[in-house]
């Protein structure tokens, strides 16, 4: 009887594990879900981009906390005025600090009108919140000083 109860309990545990949605690795999430949004007309995807951020993000550049939607949409609008067309991830370094916290150092290749190409680097902190990775902190970094 003990064996039957153990088998039933184990089978129930396996069924529950299969029903739980899987969380992508932080690296896969950043590369495949977040970074790809900048590839084509990112200004049309502001809400989707913002969904990858916590409601408030800490900007280390000025030490302030900002509403992510206002902060990101304002930046994207400024870049668009400057002739920015799109960006692609040129390099990425990832450090998984623990099961629910990861950092990224990203080098972006930015495309502008007239064929101009620029590079910009940033540091991101992402936390796993309710089963979803969210960027909670950001800082602009010098690409050359960080090996990017």
mmCIF file of C-alpha atoms in Angstrom, residues 89-147:
data_model
loop_
_atom_site.group_PDB
_atom_site.id
_atom_site.type_symbol
_atom_site.label_atom_id
_atom_site.label_comp_id
_atom_site.label_asym_id
_atom_site.label_seq_id
_atom_site.Cartn_x
_atom_site.Cartn_y
_atom_site.Cartn_z
ATOM 1 C CA UNK A 89 22.737 43.541 -30.330
ATOM 2 C CA UNK A 90 26.421 43.494 -31.311
ATOM 3 C CA UNK A 91 27.849 41.907 -28.131
ATOM 4 C CA UNK A 92 26.424 40.663 -24.873
ATOM 5 C CA UNK A 93 27.957 39.580 -21.586
ATOM 6 C CA UNK A 94 25.721 37.895 -19.039
ATOM 7 C CA UNK A 95 26.236 37.102 -15.377
ATOM 8 C CA UNK A 96 23.636 35.022 -13.538
ATOM 9 C CA UNK A 97 24.022 36.239 -9.949
ATOM 10 C CA UNK A 98 21.455 33.810 -8.553
ATOM 11 C CA UNK A 99 18.238 32.088 -9.678
ATOM 12 C CA UNK A 100 16.317 35.367 -9.764
ATOM 13 C CA UNK A 101 18.902 38.047 -10.590
ATOM 14 C CA UNK A 102 21.060 38.553 -13.686
ATOM 15 C CA UNK A 103 23.189 41.321 -15.139
ATOM 16 C CA UNK A 104 23.932 42.121 -18.753
ATOM 17 C CA UNK A 105 26.515 44.284 -20.446
ATOM 18 C CA UNK A 106 25.286 44.971 -23.965
ATOM 19 C CA UNK A 107 26.869 46.641 -26.955
ATOM 20 C CA UNK A 108 24.283 47.915 -29.408
ATOM 21 C CA UNK A 109 24.872 48.733 -33.070
ATOM 22 C CA UNK A 110 22.628 51.697 -33.865
ATOM 23 C CA UNK A 111 21.526 52.509 -37.409
ATOM 24 C CA UNK A 112 20.660 56.076 -38.394
ATOM 25 C CA UNK A 113 19.340 57.824 -41.481
ATOM 26 C CA UNK A 114 22.001 58.508 -44.091
ATOM 27 C CA UNK A 115 23.674 55.150 -43.426
ATOM 28 C CA UNK A 116 25.397 56.237 -40.229
ATOM 29 C CA UNK A 117 26.162 53.537 -37.681
ATOM 30 C CA UNK A 118 26.984 54.112 -34.038
ATOM 31 C CA UNK A 119 27.616 51.988 -30.970
ATOM 32 C CA UNK A 120 26.309 52.379 -27.464
ATOM 33 C CA UNK A 121 26.795 50.191 -24.406
ATOM 34 C CA UNK A 122 24.654 49.673 -21.350
ATOM 35 C CA UNK A 123 24.550 47.670 -18.134
ATOM 36 C CA UNK A 124 21.235 46.131 -17.079
ATOM 37 C CA UNK A 125 20.064 44.410 -13.921
ATOM 38 C CA UNK A 126 17.117 42.055 -14.364
ATOM 39 C CA UNK A 127 15.113 40.382 -11.635
ATOM 40 C CA UNK A 128 12.687 37.499 -11.870
ATOM 41 C CA UNK A 129 9.358 38.920 -10.657
ATOM 42 C CA UNK A 130 6.297 36.649 -10.552
ATOM 43 C CA UNK A 131 7.858 34.310 -13.131
ATOM 44 C CA UNK A 132 8.851 37.100 -15.532
ATOM 45 C CA UNK A 133 12.259 38.686 -16.081
ATOM 46 C CA UNK A 134 12.133 42.483 -15.693
ATOM 47 C CA UNK A 135 14.850 45.098 -16.066
ATOM 48 C CA UNK A 136 15.015 47.004 -12.800
ATOM 49 C CA UNK A 137 18.222 49.022 -13.205
ATOM 50 C CA UNK A 138 20.210 50.541 -16.055
ATOM 51 C CA UNK A 139 23.470 52.450 -16.577
ATOM 52 C CA UNK A 140 25.219 53.737 -19.673
ATOM 53 C CA UNK A 141 28.756 52.335 -19.813
ATOM 54 C CA UNK A 142 31.803 53.073 -21.966
ATOM 55 C CA UNK A 143 32.149 50.164 -24.381
ATOM 56 C CA UNK A 144 35.975 50.179 -24.404
ATOM 57 C CA UNK A 145 36.241 50.305 -20.614
ATOM 58 C CA UNK A 146 34.107 47.179 -20.330
ATOM 59 C CA UNK A 147 35.711 45.064 -23.042
#
